[in-house]
CSV table of C-alpha atoms in Angstrom, one decimal:
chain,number,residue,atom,x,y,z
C,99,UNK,CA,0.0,0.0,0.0
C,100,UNK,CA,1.4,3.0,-1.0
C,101,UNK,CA,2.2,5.6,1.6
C,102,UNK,CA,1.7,9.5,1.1
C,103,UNK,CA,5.8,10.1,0.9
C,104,UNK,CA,5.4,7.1,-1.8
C,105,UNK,CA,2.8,9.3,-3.6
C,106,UNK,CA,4.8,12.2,-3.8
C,107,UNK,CA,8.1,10.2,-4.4
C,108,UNK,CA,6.0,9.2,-7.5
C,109,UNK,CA,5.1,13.2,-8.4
C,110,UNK,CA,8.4,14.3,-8.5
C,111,UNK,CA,9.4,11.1,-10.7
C,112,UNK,CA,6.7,12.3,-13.1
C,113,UNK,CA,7.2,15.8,-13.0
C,114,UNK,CA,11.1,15.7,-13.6
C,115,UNK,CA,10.1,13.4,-16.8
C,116,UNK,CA,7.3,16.0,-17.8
C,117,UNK,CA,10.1,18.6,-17.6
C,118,UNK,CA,12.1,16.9,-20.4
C,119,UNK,CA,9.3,17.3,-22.6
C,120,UNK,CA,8.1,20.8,-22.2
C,121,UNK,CA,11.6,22.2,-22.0
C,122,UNK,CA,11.3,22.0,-26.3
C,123,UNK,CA,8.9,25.2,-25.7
C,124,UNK,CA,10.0,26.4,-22.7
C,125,UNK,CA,13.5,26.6,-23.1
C,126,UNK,CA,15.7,27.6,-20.4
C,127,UNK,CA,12.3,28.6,-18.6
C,128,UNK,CA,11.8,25.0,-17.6
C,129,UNK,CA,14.6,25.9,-14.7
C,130,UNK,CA,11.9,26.1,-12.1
C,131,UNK,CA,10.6,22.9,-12.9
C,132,UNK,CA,13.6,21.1,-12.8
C,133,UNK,CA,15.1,22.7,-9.7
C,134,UNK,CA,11.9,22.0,-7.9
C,135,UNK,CA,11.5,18.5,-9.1
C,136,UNK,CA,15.1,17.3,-9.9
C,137,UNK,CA,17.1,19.1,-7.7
C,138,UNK,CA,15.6,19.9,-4.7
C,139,UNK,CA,14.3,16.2,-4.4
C,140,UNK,CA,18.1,15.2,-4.3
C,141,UNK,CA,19.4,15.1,-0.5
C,142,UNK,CA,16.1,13.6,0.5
C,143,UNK,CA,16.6,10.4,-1.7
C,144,UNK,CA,20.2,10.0,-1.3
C,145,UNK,CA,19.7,6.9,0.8
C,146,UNK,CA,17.9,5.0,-2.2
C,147,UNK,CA,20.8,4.9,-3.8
C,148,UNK,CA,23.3,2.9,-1.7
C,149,UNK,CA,22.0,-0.3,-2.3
C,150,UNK,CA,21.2,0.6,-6.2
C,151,UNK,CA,22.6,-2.2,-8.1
C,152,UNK,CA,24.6,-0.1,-11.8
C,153,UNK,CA,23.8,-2.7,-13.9
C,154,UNK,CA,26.1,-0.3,-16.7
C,155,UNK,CA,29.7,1.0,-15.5
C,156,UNK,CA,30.1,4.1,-14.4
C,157,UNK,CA,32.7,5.3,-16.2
C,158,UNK,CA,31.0,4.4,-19.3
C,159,UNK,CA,29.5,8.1,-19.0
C,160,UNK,CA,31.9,9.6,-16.9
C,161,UNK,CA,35.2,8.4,-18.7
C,162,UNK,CA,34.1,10.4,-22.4
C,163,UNK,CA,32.7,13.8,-20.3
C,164,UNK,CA,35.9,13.9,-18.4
C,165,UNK,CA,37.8,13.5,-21.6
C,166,UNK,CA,36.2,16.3,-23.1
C,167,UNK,CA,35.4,18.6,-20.2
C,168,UNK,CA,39.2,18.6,-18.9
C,169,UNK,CA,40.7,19.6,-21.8
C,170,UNK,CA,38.1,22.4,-22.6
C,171,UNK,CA,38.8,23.7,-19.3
C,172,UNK,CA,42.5,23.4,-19.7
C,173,UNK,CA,42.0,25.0,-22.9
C,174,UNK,CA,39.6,27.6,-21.8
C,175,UNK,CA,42.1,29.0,-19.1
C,176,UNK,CA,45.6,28.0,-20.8
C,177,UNK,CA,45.2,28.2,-24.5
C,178,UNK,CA,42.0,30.7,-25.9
C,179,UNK,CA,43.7,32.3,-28.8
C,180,UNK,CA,43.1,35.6,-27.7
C,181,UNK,CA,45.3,38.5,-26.5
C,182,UNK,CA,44.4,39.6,-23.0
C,183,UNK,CA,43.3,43.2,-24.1
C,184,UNK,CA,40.5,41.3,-26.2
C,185,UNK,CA,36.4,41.2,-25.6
C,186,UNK,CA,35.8,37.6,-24.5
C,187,UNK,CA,32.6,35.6,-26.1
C,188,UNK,CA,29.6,34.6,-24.2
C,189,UNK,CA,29.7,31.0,-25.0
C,190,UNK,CA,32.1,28.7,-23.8
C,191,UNK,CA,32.8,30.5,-20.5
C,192,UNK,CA,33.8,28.9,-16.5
C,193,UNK,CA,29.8,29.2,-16.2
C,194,UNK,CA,29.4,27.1,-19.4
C,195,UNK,CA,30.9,24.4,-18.7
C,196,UNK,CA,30.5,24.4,-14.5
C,197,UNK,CA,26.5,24.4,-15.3
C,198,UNK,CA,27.2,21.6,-18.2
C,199,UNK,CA,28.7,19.4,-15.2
C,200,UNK,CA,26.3,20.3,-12.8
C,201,UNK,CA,23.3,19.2,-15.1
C,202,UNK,CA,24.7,16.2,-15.7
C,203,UNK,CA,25.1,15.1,-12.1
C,204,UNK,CA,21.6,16.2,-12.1
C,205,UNK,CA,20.6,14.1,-14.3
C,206,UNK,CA,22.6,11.4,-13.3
C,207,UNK,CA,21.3,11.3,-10.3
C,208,UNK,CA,17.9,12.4,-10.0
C,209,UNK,CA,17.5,9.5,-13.1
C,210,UNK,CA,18.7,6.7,-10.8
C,211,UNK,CA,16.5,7.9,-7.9
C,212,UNK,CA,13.0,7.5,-10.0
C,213,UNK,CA,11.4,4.3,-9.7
C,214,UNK,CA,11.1,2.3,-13.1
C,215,UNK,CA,11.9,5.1,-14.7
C,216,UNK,CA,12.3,3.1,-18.6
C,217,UNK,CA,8.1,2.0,-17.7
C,218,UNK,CA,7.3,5.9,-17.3
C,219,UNK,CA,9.0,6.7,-20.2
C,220,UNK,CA,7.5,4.3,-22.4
C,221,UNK,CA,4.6,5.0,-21.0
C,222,UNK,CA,4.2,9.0,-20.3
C,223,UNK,CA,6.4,10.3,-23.0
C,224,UNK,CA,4.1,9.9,-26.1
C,225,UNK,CA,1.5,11.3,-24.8
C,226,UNK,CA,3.4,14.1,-23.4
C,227,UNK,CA,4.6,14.6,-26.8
C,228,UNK,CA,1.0,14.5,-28.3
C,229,UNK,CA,0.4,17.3,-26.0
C,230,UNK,CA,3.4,19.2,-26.6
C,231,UNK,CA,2.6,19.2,-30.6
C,232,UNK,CA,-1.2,20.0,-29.5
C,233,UNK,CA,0.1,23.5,-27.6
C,234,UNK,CA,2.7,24.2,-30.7
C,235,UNK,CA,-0.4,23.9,-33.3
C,236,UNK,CA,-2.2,26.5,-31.2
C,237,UNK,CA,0.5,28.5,-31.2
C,238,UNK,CA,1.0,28.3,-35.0
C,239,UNK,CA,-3.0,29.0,-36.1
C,240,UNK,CA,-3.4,31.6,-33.1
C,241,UNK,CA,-0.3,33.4,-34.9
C,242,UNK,CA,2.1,33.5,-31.7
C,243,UNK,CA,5.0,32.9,-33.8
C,244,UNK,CA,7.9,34.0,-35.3
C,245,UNK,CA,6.6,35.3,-38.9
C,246,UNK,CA,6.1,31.3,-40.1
C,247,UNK,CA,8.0,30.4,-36.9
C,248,UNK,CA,6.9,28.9,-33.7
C,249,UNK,CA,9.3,28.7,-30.6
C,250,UNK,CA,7.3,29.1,-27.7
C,251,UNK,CA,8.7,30.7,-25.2
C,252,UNK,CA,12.6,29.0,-26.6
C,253,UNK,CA,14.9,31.7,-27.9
C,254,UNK,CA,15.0,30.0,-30.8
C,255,UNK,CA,12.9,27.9,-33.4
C,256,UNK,CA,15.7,24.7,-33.7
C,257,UNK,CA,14.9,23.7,-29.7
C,258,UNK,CA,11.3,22.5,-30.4
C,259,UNK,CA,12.7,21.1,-33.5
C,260,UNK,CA,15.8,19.2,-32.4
C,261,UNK,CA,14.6,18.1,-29.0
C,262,UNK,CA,10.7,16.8,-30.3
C,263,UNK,CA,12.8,14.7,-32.6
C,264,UNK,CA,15.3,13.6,-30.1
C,265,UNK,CA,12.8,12.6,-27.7
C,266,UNK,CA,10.3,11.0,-30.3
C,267,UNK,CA,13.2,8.7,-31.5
C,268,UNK,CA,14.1,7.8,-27.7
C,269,UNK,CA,10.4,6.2,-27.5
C,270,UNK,CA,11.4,3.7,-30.2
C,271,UNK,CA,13.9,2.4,-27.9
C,272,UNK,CA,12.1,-1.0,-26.5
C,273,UNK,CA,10.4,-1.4,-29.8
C,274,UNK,CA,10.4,-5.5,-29.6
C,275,UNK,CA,8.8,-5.3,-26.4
C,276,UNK,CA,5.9,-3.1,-28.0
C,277,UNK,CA,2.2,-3.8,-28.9
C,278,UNK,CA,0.9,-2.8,-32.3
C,279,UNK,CA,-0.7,-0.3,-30.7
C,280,UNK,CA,2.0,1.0,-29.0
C,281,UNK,CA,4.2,0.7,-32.5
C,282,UNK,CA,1.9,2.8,-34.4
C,283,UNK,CA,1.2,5.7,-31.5
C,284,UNK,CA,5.1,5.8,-32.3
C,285,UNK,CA,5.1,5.9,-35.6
C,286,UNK,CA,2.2,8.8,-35.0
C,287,UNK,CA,4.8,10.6,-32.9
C,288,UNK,CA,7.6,10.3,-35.5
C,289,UNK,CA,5.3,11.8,-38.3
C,290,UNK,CA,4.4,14.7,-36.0
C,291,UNK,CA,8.0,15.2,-35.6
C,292,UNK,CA,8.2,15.6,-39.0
C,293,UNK,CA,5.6,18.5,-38.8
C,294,UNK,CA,7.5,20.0,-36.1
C,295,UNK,CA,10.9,20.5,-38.4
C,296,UNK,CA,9.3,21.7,-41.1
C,297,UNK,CA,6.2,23.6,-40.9
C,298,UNK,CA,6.4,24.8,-37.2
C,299,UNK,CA,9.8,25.8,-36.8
C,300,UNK,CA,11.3,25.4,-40.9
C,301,UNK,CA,14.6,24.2,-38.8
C,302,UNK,CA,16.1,22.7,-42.5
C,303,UNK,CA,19.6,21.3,-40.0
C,304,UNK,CA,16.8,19.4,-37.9
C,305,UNK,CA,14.6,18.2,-41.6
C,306,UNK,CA,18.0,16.8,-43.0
C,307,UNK,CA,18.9,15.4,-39.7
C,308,UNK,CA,15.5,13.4,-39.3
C,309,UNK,CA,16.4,12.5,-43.0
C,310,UNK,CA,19.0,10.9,-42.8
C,311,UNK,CA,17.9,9.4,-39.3
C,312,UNK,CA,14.7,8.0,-41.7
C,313,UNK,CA,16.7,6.3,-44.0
C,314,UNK,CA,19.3,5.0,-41.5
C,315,UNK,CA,16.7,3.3,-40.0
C,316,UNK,CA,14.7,2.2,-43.4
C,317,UNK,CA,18.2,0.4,-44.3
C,318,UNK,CA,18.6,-1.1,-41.0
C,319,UNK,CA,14.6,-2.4,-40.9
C,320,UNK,CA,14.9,-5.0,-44.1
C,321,UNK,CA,18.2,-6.6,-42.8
C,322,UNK,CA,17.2,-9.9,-41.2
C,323,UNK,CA,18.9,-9.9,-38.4
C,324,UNK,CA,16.8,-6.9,-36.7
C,325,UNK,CA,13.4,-7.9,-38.0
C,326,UNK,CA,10.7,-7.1,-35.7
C,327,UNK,CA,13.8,-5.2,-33.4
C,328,UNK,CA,13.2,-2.4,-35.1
C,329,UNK,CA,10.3,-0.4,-36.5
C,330,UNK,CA,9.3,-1.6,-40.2
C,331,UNK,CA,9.6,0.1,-43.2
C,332,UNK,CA,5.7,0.5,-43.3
C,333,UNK,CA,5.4,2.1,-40.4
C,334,UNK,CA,8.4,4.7,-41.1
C,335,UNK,CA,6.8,5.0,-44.6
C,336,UNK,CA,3.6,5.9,-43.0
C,337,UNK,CA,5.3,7.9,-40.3
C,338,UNK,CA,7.0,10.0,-43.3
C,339,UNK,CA,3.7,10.3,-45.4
C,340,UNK,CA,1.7,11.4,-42.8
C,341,UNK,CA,4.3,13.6,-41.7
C,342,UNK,CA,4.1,15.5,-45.4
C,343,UNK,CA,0.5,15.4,-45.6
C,344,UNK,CA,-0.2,16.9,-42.4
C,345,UNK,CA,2.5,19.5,-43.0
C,346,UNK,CA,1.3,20.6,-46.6
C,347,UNK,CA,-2.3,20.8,-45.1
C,348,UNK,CA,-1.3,23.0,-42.0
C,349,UNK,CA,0.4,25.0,-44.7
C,350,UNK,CA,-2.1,25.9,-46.8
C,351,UNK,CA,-4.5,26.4,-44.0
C,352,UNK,CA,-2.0,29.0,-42.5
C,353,UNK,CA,0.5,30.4,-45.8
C,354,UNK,CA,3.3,29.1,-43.6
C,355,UNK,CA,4.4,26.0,-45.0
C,356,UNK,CA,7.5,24.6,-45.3
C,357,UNK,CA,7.8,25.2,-49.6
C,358,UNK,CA,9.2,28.9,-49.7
C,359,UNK,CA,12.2,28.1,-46.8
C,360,UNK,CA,13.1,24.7,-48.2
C,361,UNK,CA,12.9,25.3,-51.8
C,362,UNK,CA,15.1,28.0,-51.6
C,363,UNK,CA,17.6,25.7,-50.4
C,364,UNK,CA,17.3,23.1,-53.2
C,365,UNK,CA,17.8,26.4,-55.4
C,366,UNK,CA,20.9,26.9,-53.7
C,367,UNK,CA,22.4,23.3,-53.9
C,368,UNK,CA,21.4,23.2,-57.2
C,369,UNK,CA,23.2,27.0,-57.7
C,370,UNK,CA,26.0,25.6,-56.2
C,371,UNK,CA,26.2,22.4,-58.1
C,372,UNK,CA,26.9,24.0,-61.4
C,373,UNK,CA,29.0,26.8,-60.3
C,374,UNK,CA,31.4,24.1,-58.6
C,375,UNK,CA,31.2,22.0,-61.6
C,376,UNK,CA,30.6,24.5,-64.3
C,377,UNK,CA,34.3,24.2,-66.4
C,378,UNK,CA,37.2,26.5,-65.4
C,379,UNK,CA,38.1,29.6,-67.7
C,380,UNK,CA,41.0,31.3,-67.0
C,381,UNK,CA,41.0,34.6,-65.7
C,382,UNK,CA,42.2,36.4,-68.9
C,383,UNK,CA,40.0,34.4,-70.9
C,384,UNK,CA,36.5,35.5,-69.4
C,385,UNK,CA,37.8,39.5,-69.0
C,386,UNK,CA,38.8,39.5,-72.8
C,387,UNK,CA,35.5,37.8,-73.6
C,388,UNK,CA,33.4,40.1,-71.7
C,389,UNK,CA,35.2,43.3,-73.5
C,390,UNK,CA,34.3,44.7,-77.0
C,391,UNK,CA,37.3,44.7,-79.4
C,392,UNK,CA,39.4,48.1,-78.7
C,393,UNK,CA,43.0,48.9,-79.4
C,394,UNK,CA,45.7,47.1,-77.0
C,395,UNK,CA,47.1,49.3,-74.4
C,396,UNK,CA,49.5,48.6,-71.7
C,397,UNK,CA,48.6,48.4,-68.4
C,398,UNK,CA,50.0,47.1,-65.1
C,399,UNK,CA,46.3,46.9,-63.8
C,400,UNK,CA,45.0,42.9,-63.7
C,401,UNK,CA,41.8,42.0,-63.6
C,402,UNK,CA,40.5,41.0,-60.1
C,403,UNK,CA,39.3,37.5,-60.2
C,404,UNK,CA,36.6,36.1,-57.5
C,405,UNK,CA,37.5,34.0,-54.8
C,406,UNK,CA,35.8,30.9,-53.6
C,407,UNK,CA,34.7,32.7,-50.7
C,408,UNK,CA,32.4,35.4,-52.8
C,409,UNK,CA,31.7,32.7,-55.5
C,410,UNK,CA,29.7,30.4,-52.9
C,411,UNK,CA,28.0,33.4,-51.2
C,412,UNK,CA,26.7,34.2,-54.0
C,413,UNK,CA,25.5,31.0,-55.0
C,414,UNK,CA,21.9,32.0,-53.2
C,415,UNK,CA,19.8,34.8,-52.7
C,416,UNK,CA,19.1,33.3,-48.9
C,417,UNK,CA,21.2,35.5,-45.8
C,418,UNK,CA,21.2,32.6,-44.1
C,419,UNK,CA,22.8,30.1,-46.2
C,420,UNK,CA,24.8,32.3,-47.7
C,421,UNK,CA,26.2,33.9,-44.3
C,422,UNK,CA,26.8,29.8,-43.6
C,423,UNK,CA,29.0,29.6,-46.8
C,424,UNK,CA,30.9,32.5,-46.1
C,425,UNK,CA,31.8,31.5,-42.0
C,426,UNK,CA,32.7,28.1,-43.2
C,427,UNK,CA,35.1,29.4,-46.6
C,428,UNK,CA,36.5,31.7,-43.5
C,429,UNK,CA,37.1,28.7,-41.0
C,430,UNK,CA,38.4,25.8,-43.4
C,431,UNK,CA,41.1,28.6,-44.2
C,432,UNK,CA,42.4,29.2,-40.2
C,433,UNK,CA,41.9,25.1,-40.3
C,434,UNK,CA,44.3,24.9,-42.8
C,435,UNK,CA,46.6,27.4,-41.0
C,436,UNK,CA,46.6,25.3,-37.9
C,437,UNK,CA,44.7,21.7,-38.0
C,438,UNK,CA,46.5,19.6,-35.5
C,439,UNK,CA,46.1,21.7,-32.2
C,440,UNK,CA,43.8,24.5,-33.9
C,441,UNK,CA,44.1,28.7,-32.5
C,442,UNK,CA,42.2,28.3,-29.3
C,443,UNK,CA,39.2,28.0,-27.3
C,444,UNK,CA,38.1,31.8,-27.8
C,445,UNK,CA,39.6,31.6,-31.2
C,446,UNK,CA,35.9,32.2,-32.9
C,447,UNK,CA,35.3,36.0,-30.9
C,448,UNK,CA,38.2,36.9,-33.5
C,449,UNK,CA,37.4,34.7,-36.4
C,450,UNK,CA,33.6,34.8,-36.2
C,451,UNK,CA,31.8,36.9,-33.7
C,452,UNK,CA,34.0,40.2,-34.7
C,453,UNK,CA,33.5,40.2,-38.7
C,454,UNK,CA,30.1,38.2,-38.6
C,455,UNK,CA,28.0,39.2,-35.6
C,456,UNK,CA,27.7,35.2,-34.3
C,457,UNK,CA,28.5,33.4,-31.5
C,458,UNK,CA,29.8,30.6,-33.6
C,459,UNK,CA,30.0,29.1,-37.6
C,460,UNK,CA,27.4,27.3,-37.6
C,461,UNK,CA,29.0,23.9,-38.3
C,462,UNK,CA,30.1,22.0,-34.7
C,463,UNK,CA,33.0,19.9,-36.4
C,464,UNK,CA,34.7,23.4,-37.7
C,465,UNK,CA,34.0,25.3,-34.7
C,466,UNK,CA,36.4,22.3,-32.9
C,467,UNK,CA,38.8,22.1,-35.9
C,468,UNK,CA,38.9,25.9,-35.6
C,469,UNK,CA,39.6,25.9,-31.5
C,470,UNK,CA,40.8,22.7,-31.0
C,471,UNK,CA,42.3,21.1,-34.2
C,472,UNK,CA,41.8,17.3,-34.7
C,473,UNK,CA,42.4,16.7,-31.3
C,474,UNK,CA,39.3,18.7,-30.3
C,475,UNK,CA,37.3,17.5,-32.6
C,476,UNK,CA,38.0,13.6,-31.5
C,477,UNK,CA,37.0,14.4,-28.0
C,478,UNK,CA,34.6,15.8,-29.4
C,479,UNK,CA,33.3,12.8,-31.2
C,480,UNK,CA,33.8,10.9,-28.3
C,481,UNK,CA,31.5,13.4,-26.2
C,482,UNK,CA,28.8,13.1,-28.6
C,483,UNK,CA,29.0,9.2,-28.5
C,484,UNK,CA,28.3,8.8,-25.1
C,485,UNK,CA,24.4,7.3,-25.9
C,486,UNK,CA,26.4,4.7,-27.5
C,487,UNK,CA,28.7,4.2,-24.7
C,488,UNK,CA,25.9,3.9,-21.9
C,489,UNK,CA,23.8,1.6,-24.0
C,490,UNK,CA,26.3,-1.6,-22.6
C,491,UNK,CA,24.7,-4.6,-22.3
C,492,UNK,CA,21.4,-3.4,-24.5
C,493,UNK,CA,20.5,-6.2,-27.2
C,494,UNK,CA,22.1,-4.3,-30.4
C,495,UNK,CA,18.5,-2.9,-32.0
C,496,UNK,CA,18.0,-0.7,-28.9
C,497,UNK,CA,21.7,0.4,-28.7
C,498,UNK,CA,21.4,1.6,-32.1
C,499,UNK,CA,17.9,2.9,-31.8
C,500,UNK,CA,19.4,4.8,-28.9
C,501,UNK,CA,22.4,6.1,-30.5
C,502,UNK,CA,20.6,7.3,-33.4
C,503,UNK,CA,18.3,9.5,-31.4
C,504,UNK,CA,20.4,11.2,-30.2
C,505,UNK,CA,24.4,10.9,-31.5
C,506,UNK,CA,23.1,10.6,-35.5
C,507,UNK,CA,20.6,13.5,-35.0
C,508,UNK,CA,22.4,16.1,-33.6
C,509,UNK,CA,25.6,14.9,-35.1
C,510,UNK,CA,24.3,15.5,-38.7
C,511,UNK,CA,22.2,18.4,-37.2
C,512,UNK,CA,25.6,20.1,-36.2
C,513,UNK,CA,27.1,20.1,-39.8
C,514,UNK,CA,24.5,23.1,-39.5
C,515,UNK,CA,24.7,24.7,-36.0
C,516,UNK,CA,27.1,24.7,-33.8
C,517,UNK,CA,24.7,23.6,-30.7
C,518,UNK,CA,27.4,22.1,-28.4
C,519,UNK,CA,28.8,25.9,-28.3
C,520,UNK,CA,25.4,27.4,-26.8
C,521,UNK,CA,24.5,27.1,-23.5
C,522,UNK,CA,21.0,25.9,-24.0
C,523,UNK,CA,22.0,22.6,-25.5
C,524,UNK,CA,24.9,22.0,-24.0
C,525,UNK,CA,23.2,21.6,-20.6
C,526,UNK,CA,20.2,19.8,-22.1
C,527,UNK,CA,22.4,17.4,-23.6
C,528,UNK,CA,24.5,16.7,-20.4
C,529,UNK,CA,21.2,16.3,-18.0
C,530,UNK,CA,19.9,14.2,-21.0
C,531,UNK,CA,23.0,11.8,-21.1
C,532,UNK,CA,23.0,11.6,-17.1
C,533,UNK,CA,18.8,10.9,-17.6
C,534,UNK,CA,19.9,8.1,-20.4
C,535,UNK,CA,22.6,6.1,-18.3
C,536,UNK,CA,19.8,5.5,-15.7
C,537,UNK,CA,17.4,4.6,-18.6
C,538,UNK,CA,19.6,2.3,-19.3
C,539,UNK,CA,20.2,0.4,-16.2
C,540,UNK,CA,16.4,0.8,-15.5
C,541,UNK,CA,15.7,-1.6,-18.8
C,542,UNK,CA,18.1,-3.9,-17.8
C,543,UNK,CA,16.4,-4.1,-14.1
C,544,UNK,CA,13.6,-5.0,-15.4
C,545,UNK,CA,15.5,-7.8,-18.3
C,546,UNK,CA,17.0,-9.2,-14.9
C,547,UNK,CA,13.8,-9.5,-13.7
């Protein structure tokens, strides 16, 4: 019989969950929930955990945060590429990274402190999502938006993107164990995903990321070996379908669908396509082609020629693809200057922020070539594998289910945004790695059982 400290043990448990959820419209807002049910809940359940059995070790998570968190704090203080005289960035700073650690012991271990927390995620996180997309469709047709944009009350449109897809992809994890009713409420999730990227919040990193995610999984779903392991190709061919239906409709119900932002971008690759393979003419060539036939003079004055730099940017009429283009012609060139140990942790304030207005280039794997070198960006690597590295002892369909959730989406969302340089996701993604280990050990609890 259940006890009234058992009850609220249970609220807590169920709030901290819920705060997962709505922090893809609430942003950093959702601190208040999470102080008050995965902090403050802490000291008082200490004692629950000395005779929890870590079915996963330990240093599984620990070992690949350490990695990367001691050398970006060695390099923060020791080697940040900038004189002392110069403004220092916002993001990473000492706060950036001591918050980072303190959310993931957070969610390290508030997660091992809820009871059976893999049956309340299996169980409360669809519908939570359901609601979730319910409150961001109000917010689209009631116009609180962004022009075509909806973020809640997130700074910014990609966090209700990235994170509805992140956690709609965690709820596959399991999928053997499932129902067919419980498969296709999934599949129902994934295709509202899809509505999310696209219409809601026209996040194209997030589209391409769920992309490739789709068709990682289609390939993986007609191998034998993970028949009925993983979801089939019918259901992610419905998940898709619906998710373009329902996408085209809300956008011709509200003139914000996802066809102006996204063809512009197939103009642009298609721009860029020919200009990169278009054949080479010499300099010389295309001035005297372009000139009418006039008597030769001498002159010391050459024709300037374009670089790659302006010949990209001008590939597309879109500022932000072709502000992309330019940051990333501007970082493969310091690369090149210094790819093995890179300019420094700060480096980008110089590079970036000073001739650019950003915090960052907008591609994660250049920002740590840029500040790190290679060496960054394999710690880097590392860091974002951890889901992979917690999943021990998982049959191999819901090691790579979880892995692709989360290291395949925001790794190819990154080629696009820089995420693990702003605060925001930074933190989410260490409290969501802490919340995953004891995911983890919770499904294997209950395989023990």
């Amino acid at each position: 019989m259940k006890t009234h400290l058992d009850r609220l043990w249970q609220t807590f448990d169920i709030l901290f969950v819920t705060g997962l959820a709505v922090a893809l419209f609430l942003g950093s807002k959702v601190t208040p929930l999470l102080v008050v049910a995965g902090v403050l809940p802490i000291p008082f359940l200490l004692h629950k955990l000395k005779d929890r059995e870590l079915h996963v070790p330990l240093r599984t998570l620990l070992a690949p945060f350490g990695l990367y968190f001691v050398y970006s704090l060695l390099a923060l203080f020791f080697f940040t590429g900038l004189a002392p005289s110069d403004p220092k960035p916002v993001n990473p700073s000492l706060e950036f990274y001591a918050v980072a650690i303190a959310m993931l012991a957070v969610g390290l271990t508030r997660g091992l402190q809820v009871r059976n927390l893999a049956e309340i995620l299996h169980r409360l996180m669809p519908g939570l999502l359901l609601a979730c997309f319910l409150l961001l469709t109000y917010l689209m047709f009631a116009g609180i938006r962004d022009a075509c944009r909806v973020r809640g009350l997130a700074p910014w449109p990609f966090i209700p993107a990235l994170l509805f897809s992140t956690l709609a992809l965690l709820t596959l994890v399991g999928w053997e164990r499932f129902s067919a009713r419980e498969r296709w409420m999934r599949a129902t999730i994934l295709a509202l995903s899809i509505v999310v990227s696209t219409t809601f919040t026209g996040s194209r990193g997030v589209a391409v990321a769920q992309l490739g995610v789709f068709g990682c999984l289609f390939l993986l779903s007609i191998l034998p070996a993970f028949r009925n392991k993983l979801p089939h190709w019918h259901h992610l061919g419905s998940a898709v379908a619906g998710g373009v239906f329902v996408s085209l409709s809300i956008g011709l119900a509200t003139t914000c669908g996802p066809a102006d932002r996204f063809s512009s971008t197939a103009t642009t690759l298609e721009s860029l396509v020919s200009r990169l393979t278009a054949p080479k003419v010499s300099t010389e060539t295309a001035a005297t082609a372009k000139l009418p036939a006039l008597p030769t003079v001498e002159s010391n004055q050459q024709p300037k020629s374009e670089t790659a730099s302006d010949t990209l940017a001008q590939a597309t009429s879109d500022e932000a693809i072709s502000q992309r283009l330019a940051m990333w012609q501007t970082s493969i060139a310091a690369i090149k200057e210094s790819p093995v140990f890179g300019h420094g942790s700060l480096y980008l304030q110089k590079l970036i922020s000073e001739p650019y207005g950003y915090q960052h280039n907008h591609n994660q794997y250049l920002t740590w070539l840029v500040t790190g070198g290679l060496l960054q960006l394999a710690l880097g690597l590392v860091f974002l594998a951890v889901p992979w590295f917690v999943s021990t002892g998982l049959s191999l369909a819901d090691r790579l289910l979880l892995t692709i959730a989360v290291s395949l989406l925001w790794g190819i969302a990154m080629m696009f945004d820089s995420f693990l340089n702003l605060k925001f996701y930074t933190h989410y993604y260490c409290l969501l790695c802490g919340v995953l280990y004891a995911f983890v050990n919770s499904l294997r609890e209950g395989d023990a059982r």
